[in-house]
PDB file of C-alpha atoms and ligand atoms in Angstrom:
ATOM      1  CA  MET A   1       2.761   9.835 -21.640  1.00 83.00           C
ATOM      2  CA  ALA A   2       3.145  12.189 -18.682  1.00 93.00           C
ATOM      3  CA  ALA A   3       0.844  13.689 -16.069  1.00 97.00           C
ATOM      4  CA  GLU A   4       1.042  15.816 -12.953  1.00 98.00           C
ATOM      5  CA  GLY A   5       0.154  14.632  -9.484  1.00 98.00           C
ATOM      6  CA  TYR A   6       0.705  14.990  -5.770  1.00 98.00           C
ATOM      7  CA  VAL A   7       3.478  12.951  -4.175  1.00 98.00           C
ATOM      8  CA  ALA A   8       4.501  13.292  -0.522  1.00 97.00           C
ATOM      9  CA  GLU A   9       7.882  11.582  -0.747  1.00 96.00           C
ATOM     10  CA  VAL A  10      10.169   9.197  -2.608  1.00 97.00           C
ATOM     11  CA  PHE A  11      12.603   7.214  -0.486  1.00 94.00           C
ATOM     12  CA  ARG A  12      14.408   3.915  -0.121  1.00 94.00           C
ATOM     13  CA  SER A  13      13.619   1.542   2.742  1.00 94.00           C
ATOM     14  CA  ILE A  14      12.882  -2.018   3.780  1.00 94.00           C
ATOM     15  CA  GLN A  15       9.329  -3.167   3.151  1.00 95.00           C
ATOM     16  CA  GLY A  16       7.751  -3.686   6.550  1.00 93.00           C
ATOM     17  CA  GLU A  17       4.360  -5.151   5.670  1.00 90.00           C
ATOM     18  CA  GLY A  18       2.752  -8.044   3.869  1.00 92.00           C
ATOM     19  CA  LEU A  19       4.186 -10.789   1.690  1.00 93.00           C
ATOM     20  CA  HIS A  20       7.227  -8.753   0.637  1.00 94.00           C
ATOM     21  CA  VAL A  21       8.290  -7.932   4.179  1.00 94.00           C
ATOM     22  CA  GLY A  22      12.069  -7.578   4.414  1.00 94.00           C
ATOM     23  CA  VAL A  23      12.920  -6.654   0.813  1.00 96.00           C
ATOM     24  CA  LEU A  24      14.561  -3.394  -0.287  1.00 96.00           C
ATOM     25  CA  GLN A  25      12.201  -1.128  -2.200  1.00 97.00           C
ATOM     26  CA  ILE A  26      11.895   2.418  -3.470  1.00 97.00           C
ATOM     27  CA  PHE A  27       8.722   3.890  -1.981  1.00 97.00           C
ATOM     28  CA  VAL A  28       6.646   6.452  -3.862  1.00 98.00           C
ATOM     29  CA  ARG A  29       4.128   7.827  -1.404  1.00 98.00           C
ATOM     30  CA  PHE A  30       1.206   9.457  -3.171  1.00 98.00           C
ATOM     31  CA  ALA A  31      -0.408  12.342  -1.273  1.00 98.00           C
ATOM     32  CA  GLY A  32      -4.141  12.422  -0.651  1.00 98.00           C
ATOM     33  CA  CYS A  33      -6.699   9.909   0.606  1.00 98.00           C
ATOM     34  CA  SER A  34     -10.408  10.393   1.208  1.00 96.00           C
ATOM     35  CA  LEU A  35     -10.737   7.663   3.866  1.00 97.00           C
ATOM     36  CA  ARG A  36     -10.089   8.222   7.553  1.00 95.00           C
ATOM     37  CA  CYS A  37      -8.988   4.904   9.050  1.00 96.00           C
ATOM     38  CA  VAL A  38      -8.422   5.170  12.815  1.00 96.00           C
ATOM     39  CA  TYR A  39      -5.148   3.255  12.523  1.00 96.00           C
ATOM     40  CA  CYS A  40      -3.734   5.352   9.662  1.00 95.00           C
ATOM     41  CA  ASP A  41       0.044   5.634  10.055  1.00 90.00           C
ATOM     42  CA  THR A  42       0.561   8.096   7.185  1.00 91.00           C
ATOM     43  CA  VAL A  43      -1.620  10.923   8.428  1.00 92.00           C
ATOM     44  CA  ARG A  44       0.585  13.554   6.784  1.00 90.00           C
ATOM     45  CA  ALA A  45       0.006  11.944   3.376  1.00 94.00           C
ATOM     46  CA  ARG A  46      -3.784  11.926   3.653  1.00 96.00           C
ATOM     47  CA  GLU A  47      -3.803  15.520   2.426  1.00 96.00           C
ATOM     48  CA  ARG A  48      -2.356  16.806  -0.838  1.00 96.00           C
ATOM     49  CA  THR A  49       0.960  18.046   0.521  1.00 94.00           C
ATOM     50  CA  PRO A  50       2.370  21.285  -0.926  1.00 97.00           C
ATOM     51  CA  HIS A  51       5.773  19.684  -1.420  1.00 97.00           C
ATOM     52  CA  CYS A  52       7.300  16.415  -2.523  1.00 97.00           C
ATOM     53  CA  ILE A  53      10.497  15.299  -0.767  1.00 96.00           C
ATOM     54  CA  LEU A  54      12.904  13.263  -2.880  1.00 95.00           C
ATOM     55  CA  GLN A  55      15.527  11.295  -1.016  1.00 90.00           C
ATOM     56  CA  GLY A  56      18.948  11.839  -2.516  1.00 80.00           C
ATOM     57  CA  VAL A  57      21.510   9.170  -3.253  1.00 73.00           C
ATOM     58  CA  SER A  58      24.276   8.657  -0.725  1.00 66.00           C
ATOM     59  CA  PRO A  59      27.611   7.385  -2.046  1.00 58.00           C
ATOM     60  CA  VAL A  60      27.965   5.371   1.178  1.00 61.00           C
ATOM     61  CA  PRO A  61      24.626   3.721   1.913  1.00 57.00           C
ATOM     62  CA  GLY A  62      23.719   4.016   5.578  1.00 58.00           C
ATOM     63  CA  LYS A  63      26.668   6.314   6.398  1.00 58.00           C
ATOM     64  CA  ASP A  64      26.220   9.754   4.930  1.00 53.00           C
ATOM     65  CA  ARG A  65      22.846  11.314   5.341  1.00 60.00           C
ATOM     66  CA  PRO A  66      21.905  11.885   1.696  1.00 65.00           C
ATOM     67  CA  ALA A  67      20.776  15.277   0.496  1.00 73.00           C
ATOM     68  CA  ARG A  68      17.082  15.769  -0.112  1.00 88.00           C
ATOM     69  CA  ARG A  69      15.419  17.675  -2.891  1.00 93.00           C
ATOM     70  CA  VAL A  70      12.127  19.409  -2.295  1.00 96.00           C
ATOM     71  CA  LEU A  71       9.810  19.966  -5.259  1.00 97.00           C
ATOM     72  CA  PRO A  72       6.554  21.920  -5.266  1.00 98.00           C
ATOM     73  CA  ASN A  73       3.474  19.803  -5.900  1.00 98.00           C
ATOM     74  CA  PRO A  74       2.006  18.873  -8.313  1.00 98.00           C
ATOM     75  CA  VAL A  75       5.015  17.081  -9.791  1.00 98.00           C
ATOM     76  CA  ASP A  76       5.568  15.621 -13.240  1.00 98.00           C
ATOM     77  CA  SER A  77       5.392  11.811 -13.443  1.00 98.00           C
ATOM     78  CA  ARG A  78       8.647  11.801 -15.455  1.00 97.00           C
ATOM     79  CA  GLU A  79      10.449  13.623 -12.652  1.00 97.00           C
ATOM     80  CA  ILE A  80       9.281  11.025 -10.118  1.00 97.00           C
ATOM     81  CA  ALA A  81      10.220   8.161 -12.445  1.00 97.00           C
ATOM     82  CA  GLY A  82      13.681   9.732 -12.803  1.00 96.00           C
ATOM     83  CA  ALA A  83      14.084  10.000  -9.020  1.00 96.00           C
ATOM     84  CA  VAL A  84      13.111   6.336  -8.647  1.00 97.00           C
ATOM     85  CA  ARG A  85      15.607   5.311 -11.310  1.00 96.00           C
ATOM     86  CA  ALA A  86      18.420   7.257  -9.598  1.00 94.00           C
ATOM     87  CA  LEU A  87      17.692   5.628  -6.240  1.00 94.00           C
ATOM     88  CA  ALA A  88      17.311   2.162  -7.797  1.00 95.00           C
ATOM     89  CA  GLU A  89      20.614   2.446  -9.650  1.00 94.00           C
ATOM     90  CA  ALA A  90      22.362   3.283  -6.365  1.00 92.00           C
ATOM     91  CA  SER A  91      20.705   0.376  -4.527  1.00 92.00           C
ATOM     92  CA  PRO A  92      22.212  -3.087  -4.972  1.00 94.00           C
ATOM     93  CA  GLY A  93      19.616  -5.774  -4.415  1.00 94.00           C
ATOM     94  CA  ILE A  94      16.657  -3.511  -5.056  1.00 96.00           C
ATOM     95  CA  HIS A  95      13.498  -5.606  -5.304  1.00 97.00           C
ATOM     96  CA  SER A  96      10.838  -3.293  -6.696  1.00 98.00           C
ATOM     97  CA  VAL A  97       9.148   0.073  -6.416  1.00 98.00           C
ATOM     98  CA  SER A  98       6.324   0.260  -3.900  1.00 98.00           C
ATOM     99  CA  VAL A  99       3.559   2.646  -4.928  1.00 98.00           C
ATOM    100  CA  THR A 100       1.756   3.600  -1.751  1.00 98.00           C
ATOM    101  CA  GLY A 101      -0.048   6.467  -0.090  1.00 94.00           C
ATOM    102  CA  GLY A 102      -2.264   8.133   0.751  1.00 94.00           C
ATOM    103  CA  GLU A 103      -4.249   6.323  -1.918  1.00 98.00           C
ATOM    104  CA  PRO A 104      -2.627   5.967  -5.359  1.00 98.00           C
ATOM    105  CA  LEU A 105      -5.886   5.152  -7.172  1.00 98.00           C
ATOM    106  CA  GLU A 106      -7.298   8.578  -6.248  1.00 98.00           C
ATOM    107  CA  GLN A 107      -4.865  10.082  -8.800  1.00 98.00           C
ATOM    108  CA  GLY A 108      -5.643   7.711 -11.652  1.00 98.00           C
ATOM    109  CA  ARG A 109      -4.117   9.606 -14.609  1.00 98.00           C
ATOM    110  CA  PHE A 110      -0.927  10.373 -12.757  1.00 98.00           C
ATOM    111  CA  LEU A 111      -0.660   6.800 -11.464  1.00 98.00           C
ATOM    112  CA  LEU A 112      -1.009   5.341 -14.969  1.00 98.00           C
ATOM    113  CA  ALA A 113       1.611   7.712 -16.378  1.00 98.00           C
ATOM    114  CA  PHE A 114       4.029   6.828 -13.576  1.00 98.00           C
ATOM    115  CA  LEU A 115       3.404   3.069 -13.943  1.00 98.00           C
ATOM    116  CA  ALA A 116       3.992   3.305 -17.690  1.00 97.00           C
ATOM    117  CA  GLY A 117       7.357   4.951 -16.925  1.00 96.00           C
ATOM    118  CA  MET A 118       8.255   2.098 -14.581  1.00 97.00           C
ATOM    119  CA  ARG A 119       7.282  -0.458 -17.252  1.00 96.00           C
ATOM    120  CA  GLU A 120       9.677   1.252 -19.645  1.00 95.00           C
ATOM    121  CA  TYR A 121      12.441   1.214 -17.026  1.00 95.00           C
ATOM    122  CA  GLY A 122      11.807  -2.418 -16.105  1.00 96.00           C
ATOM    123  CA  LEU A 123      11.575  -2.110 -12.318  1.00 97.00           C
ATOM    124  CA  PRO A 124       8.797  -4.366 -10.929  1.00 97.00           C
ATOM    125  CA  VAL A 125       5.885  -2.497  -9.349  1.00 98.00           C
ATOM    126  CA  HIS A 126       4.246  -3.314  -6.030  1.00 98.00           C
ATOM    127  CA  LEU A 127       0.954  -1.416  -5.759  1.00 98.00           C
ATOM    128  CA  GLU A 128      -0.490  -0.879  -2.268  1.00 98.00           C
ATOM    129  CA  THR A 129      -4.094   0.223  -2.449  1.00 98.00           C
ATOM    130  CA  ASN A 130      -7.520   0.138  -0.880  1.00 98.00           C
ATOM    131  CA  GLY A 131      -8.934  -0.604  -4.354  1.00 97.00           C
ATOM    132  CA  LEU A 132     -11.834   1.789  -3.960  1.00 98.00           C
ATOM    133  CA  VAL A 133     -11.595   3.709  -7.269  1.00 98.00           C
ATOM    134  CA  GLU A 134     -12.918   1.236  -9.803  1.00 98.00           C
ATOM    135  CA  ASP A 135     -11.878   2.812 -13.122  1.00 98.00           C
ATOM    136  CA  ALA A 136      -8.351   3.468 -11.916  1.00 98.00           C
ATOM    137  CA  ALA A 137      -8.102  -0.064 -10.468  1.00 98.00           C
ATOM    138  CA  ARG A 138      -9.092  -1.596 -13.820  1.00 98.00           C
ATOM    139  CA  GLU A 139      -6.528   0.430 -15.744  1.00 98.00           C
ATOM    140  CA  ALA A 140      -3.679   0.101 -13.241  1.00 98.00           C
ATOM    141  CA  ALA A 141      -3.973  -3.685 -12.801  1.00 98.00           C
ATOM    142  CA  PRO A 142      -2.070  -4.707 -15.970  1.00 97.00           C
ATOM    143  CA  LEU A 143       0.786  -2.347 -15.069  1.00 97.00           C
ATOM    144  CA  ALA A 144       1.355  -3.713 -11.553  1.00 98.00           C
ATOM    145  CA  ASP A 145       3.396  -6.860 -10.935  1.00 97.00           C
ATOM    146  CA  PHE A 146       2.143  -7.347  -7.383  1.00 98.00           C
ATOM    147  CA  ILE A 147      -0.929  -5.871  -5.746  1.00 98.00           C
ATOM    148  CA  SER A 148      -1.616  -5.627  -2.027  1.00 98.00           C
ATOM    149  CA  MET A 149      -5.248  -4.658  -1.556  1.00 98.00           C
ATOM    150  CA  ASP A 150      -6.682  -3.613   1.786  1.00 98.00           C
ATOM    151  CA  ILE A 151     -10.162  -4.722   2.768  1.00 98.00           C
ATOM    152  CA  LYS A 152     -11.521  -1.916   4.928  1.00 98.00           C
ATOM    153  CA  LEU A 153     -13.604  -2.723   8.003  1.00 98.00           C
ATOM    154  CA  PRO A 154     -16.371  -0.107   8.475  1.00 97.00           C
ATOM    155  CA  SER A 155     -15.869  -0.161  12.249  1.00 97.00           C
ATOM    156  CA  LEU A 156     -12.323   1.215  11.811  1.00 97.00           C
ATOM    157  CA  CYS A 157     -12.565   3.198   8.581  1.00 96.00           C
ATOM    158  CA  GLY A 158     -15.254   5.829   8.949  1.00 93.00           C
ATOM    159  CA  GLY A 159     -18.367   3.656   9.041  1.00 90.00           C
ATOM    160  CA  ALA A 160     -19.182   3.312   5.344  1.00 93.00           C
ATOM    161  CA  ASP A 161     -19.766  -0.221   4.058  1.00 94.00           C
ATOM    162  CA  LEU A 162     -17.184  -0.607   1.303  1.00 97.00           C
ATOM    163  CA  PHE A 163     -17.493  -4.360   0.844  1.00 98.00           C
ATOM    164  CA  ALA A 164     -19.583  -4.090  -2.338  1.00 97.00           C
ATOM    165  CA  ILE A 165     -16.804  -2.071  -4.004  1.00 98.00           C
ATOM    166  CA  HIS A 166     -14.130  -4.503  -2.800  1.00 98.00           C
ATOM    167  CA  ARG A 167     -16.224  -7.354  -4.253  1.00 98.00           C
ATOM    168  CA  ARG A 168     -16.410  -5.644  -7.654  1.00 98.00           C
ATOM    169  CA  VAL A 169     -12.738  -4.668  -7.773  1.00 98.00           C
ATOM    170  CA  LEU A 170     -11.117  -7.978  -6.796  1.00 98.00           C
ATOM    171  CA  PRO A 171     -11.865  -9.646 -10.183  1.00 98.00           C
ATOM    172  CA  MET A 172     -10.085  -6.749 -11.918  1.00 98.00           C
ATOM    173  CA  PHE A 173      -6.893  -7.970 -10.228  1.00 98.00           C
ATOM    174  CA  ARG A 174      -7.311 -11.594 -11.334  1.00 96.00           C
ATOM    175  CA  GLY A 175      -4.143 -12.935 -12.897  1.00 94.00           C
ATOM    176  CA  ARG A 176      -1.881 -10.506 -11.009  1.00 95.00           C
ATOM    177  CA  ALA A 177       0.156 -11.585  -7.981  1.00 97.00           C
ATOM    178  CA  LEU A 178      -2.340 -10.450  -5.361  1.00 98.00           C
ATOM    179  CA  ALA A 179      -2.619 -10.448  -1.575  1.00 98.00           C
ATOM    180  CA  CYS A 180      -5.400  -8.986   0.549  1.00 98.00           C
ATOM    181  CA  LYS A 181      -4.767  -7.336   3.884  1.00 98.00           C
ATOM    182  CA  VAL A 182      -7.084  -6.560   6.770  1.00 98.00           C
ATOM    183  CA  VAL A 183      -5.837  -4.286   9.541  1.00 98.00           C
ATOM    184  CA  VAL A 184      -7.340  -4.993  12.953  1.00 98.00           C
ATOM    185  CA  ALA A 185      -7.223  -2.537  15.843  1.00 97.00           C
ATOM    186  CA  ASP A 186      -8.972  -1.922  19.141  1.00 96.00           C
ATOM    187  CA  GLY A 187     -12.713  -1.672  18.470  1.00 95.00           C
ATOM    188  CA  TYR A 188     -12.778  -3.823  15.302  1.00 97.00           C
ATOM    189  CA  ASP A 189     -16.006  -5.664  14.647  1.00 98.00           C
ATOM    190  CA  ALA A 190     -15.528  -9.454  14.542  1.00 98.00           C
ATOM    191  CA  GLY A 191     -18.549  -9.907  12.263  1.00 98.00           C
ATOM    192  CA  GLU A 192     -17.081  -7.471   9.739  1.00 98.00           C
ATOM    193  CA  PHE A 193     -13.761  -9.297   9.915  1.00 98.00           C
ATOM    194  CA  GLU A 194     -15.477 -12.580   9.105  1.00 98.00           C
ATOM    195  CA  GLU A 195     -17.323 -10.927   6.216  1.00 98.00           C
ATOM    196  CA  ALA A 196     -13.993  -9.666   4.846  1.00 98.00           C
ATOM    197  CA  ALA A 197     -12.565 -13.191   4.923  1.00 98.00           C
ATOM    198  CA  ARG A 198     -15.667 -14.573   3.187  1.00 98.00           C
ATOM    199  CA  LEU A 199     -15.517 -11.819   0.587  1.00 98.00           C
ATOM    200  CA  VAL A 200     -11.933 -12.730  -0.372  1.00 98.00           C
ATOM    201  CA  ALA A 201     -12.732 -16.462  -0.310  1.00 98.00           C
ATOM    202  CA  GLY A 202     -15.654 -15.811  -2.649  1.00 98.00           C
ATOM    203  CA  PHE A 203     -13.182 -14.329  -5.102  1.00 98.00           C
ATOM    204  CA  ASP A 204     -10.495 -17.024  -4.685  1.00 98.00           C
ATOM    205  CA  PRO A 205      -9.781 -18.943  -1.448  1.00 98.00           C
ATOM    206  CA  ARG A 206      -6.111 -19.291  -2.477  1.00 98.00           C
ATOM    207  CA  THR A 207      -5.564 -15.527  -2.237  1.00 98.00           C
ATOM    208  CA  PRO A 208      -2.959 -14.804   0.469  1.00 98.00           C
ATOM    209  CA  PHE A 209      -4.819 -13.110   3.330  1.00 98.00           C
ATOM    210  CA  ILE A 210      -2.741 -10.980   5.678  1.00 98.00           C
ATOM    211  CA  ILE A 211      -4.038 -10.012   9.109  1.00 98.00           C
ATOM    212  CA  GLN A 212      -2.088  -6.944  10.211  1.00 97.00           C
ATOM    213  CA  PRO A 213      -2.392  -5.872  13.849  1.00 97.00           C
ATOM    214  CA  ALA A 214      -2.368  -2.066  13.996  1.00 95.00           C
ATOM    215  CA  THR A 215       0.684  -0.588  15.662  1.00 92.00           C
ATOM    216  CA  PRO A 216      -0.753   1.104  18.776  1.00 92.00           C
ATOM    217  CA  THR A 217      -0.641   4.907  18.776  1.00 91.00           C
ATOM    218  CA  GLU A 218      -2.258   7.686  20.818  1.00 89.00           C
ATOM    219  CA  ALA A 219      -5.141   7.671  18.338  1.00 88.00           C
ATOM    220  CA  CYS A 220      -5.629   3.922  18.091  1.00 93.00           C
ATOM    221  CA  GLY A 221      -5.205   0.947  20.394  1.00 94.00           C
ATOM    222  CA  GLY A 222      -3.943  -2.465  19.345  1.00 94.00           C
ATOM    223  CA  VAL A 223      -5.440  -5.929  19.666  1.00 96.00           C
ATOM    224  CA  THR A 224      -4.466  -8.747  21.998  1.00 96.00           C
ATOM    225  CA  GLY A 225      -2.718 -11.946  20.994  1.00 95.00           C
ATOM    226  CA  GLU A 226      -5.904 -13.844  21.745  1.00 97.00           C
ATOM    227  CA  GLU A 227      -7.885 -11.605  19.402  1.00 97.00           C
ATOM    228  CA  LEU A 228      -5.303 -12.183  16.670  1.00 98.00           C
ATOM    229  CA  LEU A 229      -5.499 -15.932  17.127  1.00 98.00           C
ATOM    230  CA  ALA A 230      -9.301 -15.746  16.925  1.00 98.00           C
ATOM    231  CA  CYS A 231      -9.015 -13.729  13.701  1.00 98.00           C
ATOM    232  CA  TYR A 232      -6.618 -16.277  12.230  1.00 98.00           C
ATOM    233  CA  LEU A 233      -8.904 -19.207  13.028  1.00 98.00           C
ATOM    234  CA  LYS A 234     -11.933 -17.352  11.658  1.00 98.00           C
ATOM    235  CA  ALA A 235     -10.177 -16.491   8.374  1.00 98.00           C
ATOM    236  CA  ALA A 236      -8.655 -19.955   7.982  1.00 98.00           C
ATOM    237  CA  ALA A 237     -12.154 -21.449   8.011  1.00 98.00           C
ATOM    238  CA  TYR A 238     -12.606 -19.855   4.551  1.00 98.00           C
ATOM    239  CA  LEU A 239      -9.120 -19.265   3.145  1.00 98.00           C
ATOM    240  CA  ASP A 240      -6.103 -21.463   2.353  1.00 98.00           C
ATOM    241  CA  ASP A 241      -3.261 -18.999   3.031  1.00 98.00           C
ATOM    242  CA  VAL A 242      -3.716 -16.864   6.150  1.00 98.00           C
ATOM    243  CA  ARG A 243      -0.837 -15.051   7.868  1.00 98.00           C
ATOM    244  CA  VAL A 244      -0.484 -12.631  10.761  1.00 97.00           C
ATOM    245  CA  ILE A 245       2.223 -10.067   9.918  1.00 96.00           C
ATOM    246  CA  PRO A 246       2.799  -6.938  12.048  1.00 91.00           C
ATOM    247  CA  GLN A 247       4.401  -3.714  10.782  1.00 89.00           C
ATOM    248  CA  CYS A 248       8.065  -4.731  10.913  1.00 82.00           C
ATOM    249  CA  HIS A 249       9.507  -1.368   9.783  1.00 80.00           C
ATOM    250  CA  ARG A 250       8.256   0.145  13.056  1.00 75.00           C
ATOM    251  CA  ILE A 251      10.246  -2.458  14.999  1.00 76.00           C
ATOM    252  CA  LEU A 252      13.312  -1.734  12.835  1.00 77.00           C
ATOM    253  CA  GLY A 253      12.988   2.044  13.301  1.00 78.00           C
ATOM    254  CA  LEU A 254      12.525   2.647   9.573  1.00 77.00           C
ATOM    255  CA  ASP A 255      10.036   4.756   7.572  1.00 79.00           C
TER     256      ASP A 255
HETATM  257  S1  SF4 B 315      -6.749   4.205   3.275  1.00 76.72           S
HETATM  258 FE1  SF4 B 315      -4.600   4.202   3.939  1.00 76.72          FE
HETATM  259  S2  SF4 B 315      -3.903   6.336   3.737  1.00 76.72           S
HETATM  260 FE2  SF4 B 315      -6.142   6.366   3.643  1.00 76.72          FE
HETATM  261  S3  SF4 B 315      -6.769   6.792   5.786  1.00 76.72           S
HETATM  262 FE3  SF4 B 315      -6.772   4.548   5.490  1.00 76.72          FE
HETATM  263  S4  SF4 B 315      -4.744   3.867   6.175  1.00 76.72           S
HETATM  264 FE4  SF4 B 315      -4.616   6.113   5.838  1.00 76.72          FE
END
């Protein structure tokens, strides 16, 4: 099974977010996302980029700057799976492949073909998604070993109320290793945040619930420590496993 799709880049780095923070992963960044979150840190991957950049393999990790290959988009899923395999085989201690974006579910056929290739290869898959494309979410769930699903607050993500979709999609991920993440930034609505926590608790209160403070940029301000503490206490009133985890790769100077 193969399909063509839009990928912005394939590279190796340290996971900087969520429950797998600190592990070595191969990142496959899908290109294209129809949301417009104010805190988006992958603005270049929100559009379908004309090219896909594949990180090459350096014989001396961290020393030589590895060569890059540039492919025209759309790319074949088998080519991307091959690039992941090459990077993984040159990466002692590799944990998994992180499928991220953009939004992977917006390219459902391509995503499924790529995930099937990873199943064949045997590298665990970490799917990062907003879970807003229901058919693709249902089909991708059995092929992902770990799913990190964002719950989008309307006040920060274009105004549309997406909670009903989140509520329908969460049960599709039952039985997978799942965490939910809510990004908070300047201007977030506390009532929406509480609704997000209740929504996840209504699915399963044991679901790990990550509160991620947005990294401040010119386009988006951060939140204060007091606001984060208030978020934690609010979420913990409904959920058993609440954590505040910032974007660590920014601190480390990594992609
Ligand atoms: S869903 Fe993700 S990629 Fe899309 S705009 Fe929001 S943060 Fe950016």
